[in-house]
Amino acid sequence: MKDSINILIIEDDEDINRLLCNIVSKSGYSPKPAYSGTEAMIYLDSGKWDMVLIDLMLPGLSGEEILKQVTNESNIPVIIISAKLETQSKISALRAGADDYITKPFDIEEVSARIDSCLRRYRDLSGLVNTNQLTHKDIVLDMDAKIVTVNGTQLKLTAREYEILLLMMSSPNKVFSKANLFESVWNEKFYGDDNTINVHLSNIRSKLAKANGDEEYIETIWGMGYKLKS
């Protein structure tokens, strides 16, 4: 990514930590594993983080204690990933400042989509993107006016088409699976209905091509998904 997004992953189970690191890496972000609450606090005190994933049941300092410290001292987005299924645990974590709560066992695509969604919200709030415009080649997306222009020509996009393009332009180096796109934009579970995403991507490509037929903006990564063409 042009601007590296650093995510601290606090999880004492090595296999789960490794899996979460892989999910973060495949999304185009930079993961850092921590295996205890004590180790995590060292990294939190010494580094700059764009997001923290926290397991609640940790050796040393508990996940709840880390969450409290993070939310009291910063505005870093926090996602809890825990085997605690009780509703009260979720409510307590969310009231303490967590942005999301994912229960184990988790779905890989869902974790990826929720990380993207959470980062996108904070990107506007915290100034990770210092302008209200995103650009890629000759595409200019104005996030305030919700207007997209290509080579100076304004595109007439539907709300879904706009959200898909916004998502892709927010992470220009990321390969988005169909599940990523669907769950991030529709906020619903993806059950393998390719047609919905195919139609929307086809419409976006058609409108981009009509505005500038000499340029290719979105490429298909076979077997993986779609990304902006560099």
PDB file of N, CA and C in Angstrom, residues 33-134:
ATOM      1  N   PRO A  33       2.386  -9.529  15.332  1.00  0.00           N
ATOM      2  CA  PRO A  33       1.805 -10.409  16.349  1.00  0.00           C
ATOM      3  C   PRO A  33       2.298 -10.087  17.756  1.00  0.00           C
ATOM      4  N   ALA A  34       1.400 -10.202  18.724  1.00  0.00           N
ATOM      5  CA  ALA A  34       1.757 -10.155  20.141  1.00  0.00           C
ATOM      6  C   ALA A  34       1.021 -11.309  20.811  1.00  0.00           C
ATOM      7  N   TYR A  35       1.702 -12.003  21.735  1.00  0.00           N
ATOM      8  CA  TYR A  35       1.153 -13.244  22.276  1.00  0.00           C
ATOM      9  C   TYR A  35       0.742 -13.133  23.745  1.00  0.00           C
ATOM     10  N   SER A  36       0.864 -11.964  24.327  1.00  0.00           N
ATOM     11  CA  SER A  36       0.416 -11.752  25.707  1.00  0.00           C
ATOM     12  C   SER A  36       0.065 -10.286  25.882  1.00  0.00           C
ATOM     13  N   GLY A  37      -0.681 -10.009  26.947  1.00  0.00           N
ATOM     14  CA  GLY A  37      -1.038  -8.631  27.223  1.00  0.00           C
ATOM     15  C   GLY A  37       0.169  -7.771  27.528  1.00  0.00           C
ATOM     16  N   THR A  38       1.140  -8.351  28.219  1.00  0.00           N
ATOM     17  CA  THR A  38       2.354  -7.613  28.580  1.00  0.00           C
ATOM     18  C   THR A  38       3.153  -7.245  27.332  1.00  0.00           C
ATOM     19  N   GLU A  39       3.327  -8.216  26.434  1.00  0.00           N
ATOM     20  CA  GLU A  39       4.048  -7.958  25.181  1.00  0.00           C
ATOM     21  C   GLU A  39       3.306  -6.911  24.353  1.00  0.00           C
ATOM     22  N   ALA A  40       1.986  -7.006  24.341  1.00  0.00           N
ATOM     23  CA  ALA A  40       1.192  -6.055  23.558  1.00  0.00           C
ATOM     24  C   ALA A  40       1.392  -4.626  24.045  1.00  0.00           C
ATOM     25  N   MET A  41       1.454  -4.421  25.357  1.00  0.00           N
ATOM     26  CA  MET A  41       1.614  -3.074  25.890  1.00  0.00           C
ATOM     27  C   MET A  41       2.964  -2.476  25.504  1.00  0.00           C
ATOM     28  N   ILE A  42       3.972  -3.315  25.394  1.00  0.00           N
ATOM     29  CA  ILE A  42       5.296  -2.831  24.951  1.00  0.00           C
ATOM     30  C   ILE A  42       5.188  -2.270  23.538  1.00  0.00           C
ATOM     31  N   TYR A  43       4.506  -3.023  22.646  1.00  0.00           N
ATOM     32  CA  TYR A  43       4.340  -2.570  21.261  1.00  0.00           C
ATOM     33  C   TYR A  43       3.452  -1.334  21.188  1.00  0.00           C
ATOM     34  N   LEU A  44       2.404  -1.304  22.003  1.00  0.00           N
ATOM     35  CA  LEU A  44       1.495  -0.151  21.986  1.00  0.00           C
ATOM     36  C   LEU A  44       2.205   1.120  22.441  1.00  0.00           C
ATOM     37  N   ASP A  45       3.091   0.978  23.414  1.00  0.00           N
ATOM     38  CA  ASP A  45       3.813   2.144  23.939  1.00  0.00           C
ATOM     39  C   ASP A  45       4.915   2.626  22.995  1.00  0.00           C
ATOM     40  N   SER A  46       5.439   1.694  22.193  1.00  0.00           N
ATOM     41  CA  SER A  46       6.618   2.052  21.388  1.00  0.00           C
ATOM     42  C   SER A  46       6.326   2.263  19.904  1.00  0.00           C
ATOM     43  N   GLY A  47       5.113   1.934  19.440  1.00  0.00           N
ATOM     44  CA  GLY A  47       4.834   2.019  18.006  1.00  0.00           C
ATOM     45  C   GLY A  47       3.579   2.815  17.696  1.00  0.00           C
ATOM     46  N   LYS A  48       3.375   3.054  16.398  1.00  0.00           N
ATOM     47  CA  LYS A  48       2.179   3.757  15.923  1.00  0.00           C
ATOM     48  C   LYS A  48       1.297   2.734  15.210  1.00  0.00           C
ATOM     49  N   TRP A  49       0.058   2.611  15.647  1.00  0.00           N
ATOM     50  CA  TRP A  49      -0.834   1.575  15.128  1.00  0.00           C
ATOM     51  C   TRP A  49      -2.091   2.190  14.538  1.00  0.00           C
ATOM     52  N   ASP A  50      -2.563   1.584  13.458  1.00  0.00           N
ATOM     53  CA  ASP A  50      -3.779   2.043  12.799  1.00  0.00           C
ATOM     54  C   ASP A  50      -4.987   1.222  13.203  1.00  0.00           C
ATOM     55  N   MET A  51      -4.749   0.071  13.818  1.00  0.00           N
ATOM     56  CA  MET A  51      -5.829  -0.784  14.323  1.00  0.00           C
ATOM     57  C   MET A  51      -5.233  -1.815  15.270  1.00  0.00           C
ATOM     58  N   VAL A  52      -6.054  -2.268  16.225  1.00  0.00           N
ATOM     59  CA  VAL A  52      -5.636  -3.340  17.134  1.00  0.00           C
ATOM     60  C   VAL A  52      -6.722  -4.414  17.159  1.00  0.00           C
ATOM     61  N   LEU A  53      -6.308  -5.674  16.989  1.00  0.00           N
ATOM     62  CA  LEU A  53      -7.204  -6.821  17.167  1.00  0.00           C
ATOM     63  C   LEU A  53      -6.853  -7.452  18.512  1.00  0.00           C
ATOM     64  N   ILE A  54      -7.853  -7.664  19.368  1.00  0.00           N
ATOM     65  CA  ILE A  54      -7.576  -8.134  20.735  1.00  0.00           C
ATOM     66  C   ILE A  54      -8.408  -9.364  21.083  1.00  0.00           C
ATOM     67  N   ASP A  55      -7.718 -10.405  21.555  1.00  0.00           N
ATOM     68  CA  ASP A  55      -8.395 -11.538  22.184  1.00  0.00           C
ATOM     69  C   ASP A  55      -8.597 -11.173  23.650  1.00  0.00           C
ATOM     70  N   LEU A  56      -9.736 -11.505  24.232  1.00  0.00           N
ATOM     71  CA  LEU A  56     -10.014 -11.105  25.612  1.00  0.00           C
ATOM     72  C   LEU A  56      -9.261 -11.956  26.637  1.00  0.00           C
ATOM     73  N   MET A  57      -9.124 -13.254  26.367  1.00  0.00           N
ATOM     74  CA  MET A  57      -8.494 -14.149  27.332  1.00  0.00           C
ATOM     75  C   MET A  57      -7.009 -14.285  27.025  1.00  0.00           C
ATOM     76  N   LEU A  58      -6.196 -13.476  27.708  1.00  0.00           N
ATOM     77  CA  LEU A  58      -4.763 -13.412  27.445  1.00  0.00           C
ATOM     78  C   LEU A  58      -3.976 -13.660  28.725  1.00  0.00           C
ATOM     79  N   PRO A  59      -2.763 -14.215  28.604  1.00  0.00           N
ATOM     80  CA  PRO A  59      -1.878 -14.282  29.768  1.00  0.00           C
ATOM     81  C   PRO A  59      -1.333 -12.888  30.086  1.00  0.00           C
ATOM     82  N   GLY A  60      -1.050 -12.650  31.344  1.00  0.00           N
ATOM     83  CA  GLY A  60      -0.571 -11.319  31.733  1.00  0.00           C
ATOM     84  C   GLY A  60      -1.745 -10.361  31.824  1.00  0.00           C
ATOM     85  N   LEU A  61      -1.632  -9.245  31.160  1.00  0.00           N
ATOM     86  CA  LEU A  61      -2.716  -8.260  31.125  1.00  0.00           C
ATOM     87  C   LEU A  61      -3.874  -8.801  30.300  1.00  0.00           C
ATOM     88  N   SER A  62      -5.091  -8.685  30.795  1.00  0.00           N
ATOM     89  CA  SER A  62      -6.245  -9.224  30.069  1.00  0.00           C
ATOM     90  C   SER A  62      -6.611  -8.336  28.885  1.00  0.00           C
ATOM     91  N   GLY A  63      -7.398  -8.909  27.972  1.00  0.00           N
ATOM     92  CA  GLY A  63      -7.855  -8.146  26.821  1.00  0.00           C
ATOM     93  C   GLY A  63      -8.704  -6.953  27.225  1.00  0.00           C
ATOM     94  N   GLU A  64      -9.532  -7.137  28.272  1.00  0.00           N
ATOM     95  CA  GLU A  64     -10.365  -6.040  28.764  1.00  0.00           C
ATOM     96  C   GLU A  64      -9.510  -4.874  29.262  1.00  0.00           C
ATOM     97  N   GLU A  65      -8.407  -5.210  29.960  1.00  0.00           N
ATOM     98  CA  GLU A  65      -7.519  -4.147  30.470  1.00  0.00           C
ATOM     99  C   GLU A  65      -6.816  -3.418  29.332  1.00  0.00           C
ATOM    100  N   ILE A  66      -6.401  -4.172  28.317  1.00  0.00           N
ATOM    101  CA  ILE A  66      -5.751  -3.540  27.163  1.00  0.00           C
ATOM    102  C   ILE A  66      -6.735  -2.641  26.431  1.00  0.00           C
ATOM    103  N   LEU A  67      -7.955  -3.134  26.228  1.00  0.00           N
ATOM    104  CA  LEU A  67      -8.990  -2.340  25.570  1.00  0.00           C
ATOM    105  C   LEU A  67      -9.206  -1.025  26.312  1.00  0.00           C
ATOM    106  N   LYS A  68      -9.284  -1.100  27.629  1.00  0.00           N
ATOM    107  CA  LYS A  68      -9.507   0.108  28.431  1.00  0.00           C
ATOM    108  C   LYS A  68      -8.374   1.108  28.242  1.00  0.00           C
ATOM    109  N   GLN A  69      -7.136   0.626  28.251  1.00  0.00           N
ATOM    110  CA  GLN A  69      -5.993   1.522  28.098  1.00  0.00           C
ATOM    111  C   GLN A  69      -5.948   2.136  26.704  1.00  0.00           C
ATOM    112  N   VAL A  70      -6.200   1.301  25.686  1.00  0.00           N
ATOM    113  CA  VAL A  70      -6.151   1.802  24.306  1.00  0.00           C
ATOM    114  C   VAL A  70      -7.203   2.886  24.084  1.00  0.00           C
ATOM    115  N   THR A  71      -8.426   2.617  24.534  1.00  0.00           N
ATOM    116  CA  THR A  71      -9.515   3.578  24.278  1.00  0.00           C
ATOM    117  C   THR A  71      -9.381   4.837  25.131  1.00  0.00           C
ATOM    118  N   ASN A  72      -8.739   4.722  26.301  1.00  0.00           N
ATOM    119  CA  ASN A  72      -8.541   5.900  27.151  1.00  0.00           C
ATOM    120  C   ASN A  72      -7.441   6.817  26.626  1.00  0.00           C
ATOM    121  N   GLU A  73      -6.464   6.219  25.933  1.00  0.00           N
ATOM    122  CA  GLU A  73      -5.271   6.981  25.558  1.00  0.00           C
ATOM    123  C   GLU A  73      -5.182   7.310  24.070  1.00  0.00           C
ATOM    124  N   SER A  74      -6.092   6.772  23.252  1.00  0.00           N
ATOM    125  CA  SER A  74      -5.979   7.014  21.815  1.00  0.00           C
ATOM    126  C   SER A  74      -7.337   6.829  21.150  1.00  0.00           C
ATOM    127  N   ASN A  75      -7.368   7.079  19.835  1.00  0.00           N
ATOM    128  CA  ASN A  75      -8.592   6.813  19.065  1.00  0.00           C
ATOM    129  C   ASN A  75      -8.354   5.702  18.048  1.00  0.00           C
ATOM    130  N   ILE A  76      -7.417   4.788  18.387  1.00  0.00           N
ATOM    131  CA  ILE A  76      -7.123   3.665  17.503  1.00  0.00           C
ATOM    132  C   ILE A  76      -8.346   2.750  17.430  1.00  0.00           C
ATOM    133  N   PRO A  77      -8.795   2.364  16.231  1.00  0.00           N
ATOM    134  CA  PRO A  77      -9.910   1.412  16.148  1.00  0.00           C
ATOM    135  C   PRO A  77      -9.533   0.046  16.706  1.00  0.00           C
ATOM    136  N   VAL A  78     -10.468  -0.569  17.414  1.00  0.00           N
ATOM    137  CA  VAL A  78     -10.220  -1.854  18.071  1.00  0.00           C
ATOM    138  C   VAL A  78     -11.306  -2.848  17.684  1.00  0.00           C
ATOM    139  N   ILE A  79     -10.887  -4.035  17.262  1.00  0.00           N
ATOM    140  CA  ILE A  79     -11.819  -5.134  17.033  1.00  0.00           C
ATOM    141  C   ILE A  79     -11.489  -6.259  18.021  1.00  0.00           C
ATOM    142  N   ILE A  80     -12.490  -6.693  18.763  1.00  0.00           N
ATOM    143  CA  ILE A  80     -12.325  -7.820  19.679  1.00  0.00           C
ATOM    144  C   ILE A  80     -12.595  -9.115  18.908  1.00  0.00           C
ATOM    145  N   ILE A  81     -11.692 -10.091  19.058  1.00  0.00           N
ATOM    146  CA  ILE A  81     -11.907 -11.422  18.477  1.00  0.00           C
ATOM    147  C   ILE A  81     -11.786 -12.422  19.621  1.00  0.00           C
ATOM    148  N   SER A  82     -12.923 -12.976  20.041  1.00  0.00           N
ATOM    149  CA  SER A  82     -12.930 -13.751  21.281  1.00  0.00           C
ATOM    150  C   SER A  82     -13.830 -14.966  21.203  1.00  0.00           C
ATOM    151  N   ALA A  83     -13.490 -15.972  22.015  1.00  0.00           N
ATOM    152  CA  ALA A  83     -14.327 -17.165  22.131  1.00  0.00           C
ATOM    153  C   ALA A  83     -15.474 -16.946  23.123  1.00  0.00           C
ATOM    154  N   LYS A  84     -15.473 -15.802  23.814  1.00  0.00           N
ATOM    155  CA  LYS A  84     -16.552 -15.491  24.746  1.00  0.00           C
ATOM    156  C   LYS A  84     -17.816 -15.170  23.966  1.00  0.00           C
ATOM    157  N   LEU A  85     -18.812 -16.048  24.079  1.00  0.00           N
ATOM    158  CA  LEU A  85     -20.033 -15.912  23.284  1.00  0.00           C
ATOM    159  C   LEU A  85     -21.139 -15.166  24.022  1.00  0.00           C
ATOM    160  N   GLU A  86     -20.955 -14.931  25.323  1.00  0.00           N
ATOM    161  CA  GLU A  86     -22.016 -14.323  26.111  1.00  0.00           C
ATOM    162  C   GLU A  86     -22.325 -12.914  25.605  1.00  0.00           C
ATOM    163  N   THR A  87     -23.609 -12.622  25.537  1.00  0.00           N
ATOM    164  CA  THR A  87     -24.035 -11.293  25.090  1.00  0.00           C
ATOM    165  C   THR A  87     -23.443 -10.211  25.968  1.00  0.00           C
ATOM    166  N   GLN A  88     -23.353 -10.460  27.271  1.00  0.00           N
ATOM    167  CA  GLN A  88     -22.837  -9.440  28.192  1.00  0.00           C
ATOM    168  C   GLN A  88     -21.377  -9.101  27.900  1.00  0.00           C
ATOM    169  N   SER A  89     -20.589 -10.116  27.485  1.00  0.00           N
ATOM    170  CA  SER A  89     -19.190  -9.854  27.137  1.00  0.00           C
ATOM    171  C   SER A  89     -19.101  -8.914  25.945  1.00  0.00           C
ATOM    172  N   LYS A  90     -19.970  -9.153  24.960  1.00  0.00           N
ATOM    173  CA  LYS A  90     -19.987  -8.291  23.775  1.00  0.00           C
ATOM    174  C   LYS A  90     -20.407  -6.875  24.144  1.00  0.00           C
ATOM    175  N   ILE A  91     -21.468  -6.770  24.930  1.00  0.00           N
ATOM    176  CA  ILE A  91     -21.971  -5.448  25.318  1.00  0.00           C
ATOM    177  C   ILE A  91     -20.919  -4.688  26.117  1.00  0.00           C
ATOM    178  N   SER A  92     -20.262  -5.368  27.044  1.00  0.00           N
ATOM    179  CA  SER A  92     -19.239  -4.717  27.871  1.00  0.00           C
ATOM    180  C   SER A  92     -18.077  -4.212  27.025  1.00  0.00           C
ATOM    181  N   ALA A  93     -17.653  -5.047  26.068  1.00  0.00           N
ATOM    182  CA  ALA A  93     -16.526  -4.660  25.209  1.00  0.00           C
ATOM    183  C   ALA A  93     -16.894  -3.468  24.324  1.00  0.00           C
ATOM    184  N   LEU A  94     -18.090  -3.495  23.756  1.00  0.00           N
ATOM    185  CA  LEU A  94     -18.527  -2.398  22.889  1.00  0.00           C
ATOM    186  C   LEU A  94     -18.707  -1.113  23.685  1.00  0.00           C
ATOM    187  N   ARG A  95     -19.246  -1.219  24.890  1.00  0.00           N
ATOM    188  CA  ARG A  95     -19.419  -0.037  25.737  1.00  0.00           C
ATOM    189  C   ARG A  95     -18.076   0.509  26.218  1.00  0.00           C
ATOM    190  N   ALA A  96     -17.087  -0.379  26.317  1.00  0.00           N
ATOM    191  CA  ALA A  96     -15.746   0.053  26.747  1.00  0.00           C
ATOM    192  C   ALA A  96     -14.964   0.714  25.612  1.00  0.00           C
ATOM    193  N   GLY A  97     -15.531   0.689  24.388  1.00  0.00           N
ATOM    194  CA  GLY A  97     -14.876   1.405  23.297  1.00  0.00           C
ATOM    195  C   GLY A  97     -14.489   0.571  22.095  1.00  0.00           C
ATOM    196  N   ALA A  98     -14.743  -0.757  22.147  1.00  0.00           N
ATOM    197  CA  ALA A  98     -14.435  -1.582  20.971  1.00  0.00           C
ATOM    198  C   ALA A  98     -15.334  -1.182  19.804  1.00  0.00           C
ATOM    199  N   ASP A  99     -14.795  -1.238  18.602  1.00  0.00           N
ATOM    200  CA  ASP A  99     -15.556  -0.860  17.412  1.00  0.00           C
ATOM    201  C   ASP A  99     -16.337  -2.031  16.830  1.00  0.00           C
ATOM    202  N   ASP A 100     -15.878  -3.252  17.116  1.00  0.00           N
ATOM    203  CA  ASP A 100     -16.550  -4.435  16.593  1.00  0.00           C
ATOM    204  C   ASP A 100     -16.183  -5.621  17.471  1.00  0.00           C
ATOM    205  N   TYR A 101     -16.987  -6.691  17.388  1.00  0.00           N
ATOM    206  CA  TYR A 101     -16.768  -7.879  18.198  1.00  0.00           C
ATOM    207  C   TYR A 101     -17.040  -9.095  17.318  1.00  0.00           C
ATOM    208  N   ILE A 102     -16.009  -9.911  17.116  1.00  0.00           N
ATOM    209  CA  ILE A 102     -16.113 -11.105  16.282  1.00  0.00           C
ATOM    210  C   ILE A 102     -15.901 -12.330  17.161  1.00  0.00           C
ATOM    211  N   THR A 103     -16.808 -13.298  17.073  1.00  0.00           N
ATOM    212  CA  THR A 103     -16.677 -14.487  17.909  1.00  0.00           C
ATOM    213  C   THR A 103     -15.947 -15.606  17.166  1.00  0.00           C
ATOM    214  N   LYS A 104     -15.215 -16.412  17.940  1.00  0.00           N
ATOM    215  CA  LYS A 104     -14.548 -17.599  17.409  1.00  0.00           C
ATOM    216  C   LYS A 104     -15.515 -18.776  17.494  1.00  0.00           C
ATOM    217  N   PRO A 105     -15.429 -19.712  16.542  1.00  0.00           N
ATOM    218  CA  PRO A 105     -14.577 -19.681  15.342  1.00  0.00           C
ATOM    219  C   PRO A 105     -15.120 -18.670  14.344  1.00  0.00           C
ATOM    220  N   PHE A 106     -14.221 -18.016  13.619  1.00  0.00           N
ATOM    221  CA  PHE A 106     -14.648 -16.945  12.725  1.00  0.00           C
ATOM    222  C   PHE A 106     -14.462 -17.335  11.261  1.00  0.00           C
ATOM    223  N   ASP A 107     -15.170 -16.595  10.409  1.00  0.00           N
ATOM    224  CA  ASP A 107     -15.044 -16.778   8.967  1.00  0.00           C
ATOM    225  C   ASP A 107     -13.967 -15.825   8.458  1.00  0.00           C
ATOM    226  N   ILE A 108     -13.022 -16.333   7.681  1.00  0.00           N
ATOM    227  CA  ILE A 108     -11.880 -15.537   7.218  1.00  0.00           C
ATOM    228  C   ILE A 108     -12.334 -14.318   6.420  1.00  0.00           C
ATOM    229  N   GLU A 109     -13.268 -14.524   5.495  1.00  0.00           N
ATOM    230  CA  GLU A 109     -13.732 -13.414   4.658  1.00  0.00           C
ATOM    231  C   GLU A 109     -14.459 -12.359   5.495  1.00  0.00           C
ATOM    232  N   GLU A 110     -15.178 -12.810   6.514  1.00  0.00           N
ATOM    233  CA  GLU A 110     -15.889 -11.861   7.370  1.00  0.00           C
ATOM    234  C   GLU A 110     -14.910 -10.991   8.154  1.00  0.00           C
ATOM    235  N   VAL A 111     -13.856 -11.602   8.694  1.00  0.00           N
ATOM    236  CA  VAL A 111     -12.843 -10.824   9.419  1.00  0.00           C
ATOM    237  C   VAL A 111     -12.214  -9.792   8.492  1.00  0.00           C
ATOM    238  N   SER A 112     -11.869 -10.207   7.272  1.00  0.00           N
ATOM    239  CA  SER A 112     -11.274  -9.290   6.301  1.00  0.00           C
ATOM    240  C   SER A 112     -12.214  -8.124   5.995  1.00  0.00           C
ATOM    241  N   ALA A 113     -13.488  -8.437   5.772  1.00  0.00           N
ATOM    242  CA  ALA A 113     -14.462  -7.393   5.442  1.00  0.00           C
ATOM    243  C   ALA A 113     -14.658  -6.424   6.606  1.00  0.00           C
ATOM    244  N   ARG A 114     -14.693  -6.948   7.817  1.00  0.00           N
ATOM    245  CA  ARG A 114     -14.909  -6.082   8.985  1.00  0.00           C
ATOM    246  C   ARG A 114     -13.700  -5.183   9.239  1.00  0.00           C
ATOM    247  N   ILE A 115     -12.503  -5.708   9.021  1.00  0.00           N
ATOM    248  CA  ILE A 115     -11.298  -4.874   9.153  1.00  0.00           C
ATOM    249  C   ILE A 115     -11.347  -3.733   8.142  1.00  0.00           C
ATOM    250  N   ASP A 116     -11.661  -4.065   6.888  1.00  0.00           N
ATOM    251  CA  ASP A 116     -11.755  -3.030   5.841  1.00  0.00           C
ATOM    252  C   ASP A 116     -12.787  -1.974   6.209  1.00  0.00           C
ATOM    253  N   SER A 117     -13.949  -2.427   6.655  1.00  0.00           N
ATOM    254  CA  SER A 117     -15.041  -1.509   6.976  1.00  0.00           C
ATOM    255  C   SER A 117     -14.663  -0.583   8.126  1.00  0.00           C
ATOM    256  N   CYS A 118     -14.049  -1.150   9.153  1.00  0.00           N
ATOM    257  CA  CYS A 118     -13.659  -0.358  10.324  1.00  0.00           C
ATOM    258  C   CYS A 118     -12.583   0.665   9.958  1.00  0.00           C
ATOM    259  N   LEU A 119     -11.595   0.245   9.186  1.00  0.00           N
ATOM    260  CA  LEU A 119     -10.535   1.165   8.772  1.00  0.00           C
ATOM    261  C   LEU A 119     -11.091   2.283   7.901  1.00  0.00           C
ATOM    262  N   ARG A 120     -12.049   1.935   7.047  1.00  0.00           N
ATOM    263  CA  ARG A 120     -12.629   2.944   6.152  1.00  0.00           C
ATOM    264  C   ARG A 120     -13.339   4.035   6.964  1.00  0.00           C
ATOM    265  N   ARG A 121     -14.064   3.627   7.999  1.00  0.00           N
ATOM    266  CA  ARG A 121     -14.749   4.608   8.847  1.00  0.00           C
ATOM    267  C   ARG A 121     -13.740   5.527   9.529  1.00  0.00           C
ATOM    268  N   TYR A 122     -12.675   4.939  10.056  1.00  0.00           N
ATOM    269  CA  TYR A 122     -11.687   5.738  10.780  1.00  0.00           C
ATOM    270  C   TYR A 122     -10.834   6.588   9.844  1.00  0.00           C
ATOM    271  N   ARG A 123     -10.702   6.151   8.594  1.00  0.00           N
ATOM    272  CA  ARG A 123      -9.891   6.913   7.642  1.00  0.00           C
ATOM    273  C   ARG A 123     -10.475   8.325   7.483  1.00  0.00           C
ATOM    274  N   ASP A 124     -11.792   8.421   7.460  1.00  0.00           N
ATOM    275  CA  ASP A 124     -12.452   9.724   7.359  1.00  0.00           C
ATOM    276  C   ASP A 124     -12.320  10.502   8.661  1.00  0.00           C
ATOM    277  N   LEU A 125     -12.456   9.814   9.806  1.00  0.00           N
ATOM    278  CA  LEU A 125     -12.497  10.501  11.092  1.00  0.00           C
ATOM    279  C   LEU A 125     -11.130  10.942  11.591  1.00  0.00           C
ATOM    280  N   SER A 126     -10.110  10.126  11.350  1.00  0.00           N
ATOM    281  CA  SER A 126      -8.818  10.374  11.993  1.00  0.00           C
ATOM    282  C   SER A 126      -7.802  11.046  11.097  1.00  0.00           C
ATOM    283  N   GLY A 127      -8.170  11.289   9.834  1.00  0.00           N
ATOM    284  CA  GLY A 127      -7.234  11.998   8.971  1.00  0.00           C
ATOM    285  C   GLY A 127      -6.205  11.114   8.312  1.00  0.00           C
ATOM    286  N   LEU A 128      -6.429   9.786   8.286  1.00  0.00           N
ATOM    287  CA  LEU A 128      -5.504   8.938   7.532  1.00  0.00           C
ATOM    288  C   LEU A 128      -5.521   9.324   6.060  1.00  0.00           C
ATOM    289  N   VAL A 129      -6.670   9.776   5.598  1.00  0.00           N
ATOM    290  CA  VAL A 129      -6.735  10.403   4.290  1.00  0.00           C
ATOM    291  C   VAL A 129      -6.939  11.886   4.541  1.00  0.00           C
ATOM    292  N   ASN A 130      -5.979  12.704   4.165  1.00  0.00           N
ATOM    293  CA  ASN A 130      -5.987  14.111   4.525  1.00  0.00           C
ATOM    294  C   ASN A 130      -6.821  14.963   3.591  1.00  0.00           C
ATOM    295  N   THR A 131      -7.331  14.377   2.552  1.00  0.00           N
ATOM    296  CA  THR A 131      -8.176  15.098   1.617  1.00  0.00           C
ATOM    297  C   THR A 131      -9.492  14.360   1.484  1.00  0.00           C
ATOM    298  N   ASN A 132     -10.520  15.061   1.084  1.00  0.00           N
ATOM    299  CA  ASN A 132     -11.809  14.417   0.883  1.00  0.00           C
ATOM    300  C   ASN A 132     -11.965  13.925  -0.537  1.00  0.00           C
ATOM    301  N   GLN A 133     -10.853  13.858  -1.255  1.00  0.00           N
ATOM    302  CA  GLN A 133     -10.862  13.308  -2.603  1.00  0.00           C
ATOM    303  C   GLN A 133      -9.898  12.141  -2.690  1.00  0.00           C
ATOM    304  N   LEU A 134     -10.331  11.098  -3.405  1.00  0.00           N
ATOM    305  CA  LEU A 134      -9.452   9.985  -3.733  1.00  0.00           C
ATOM    306  C   LEU A 134      -9.187  10.041  -5.232  1.00  0.00           C
TER     307      LEU A 134
END
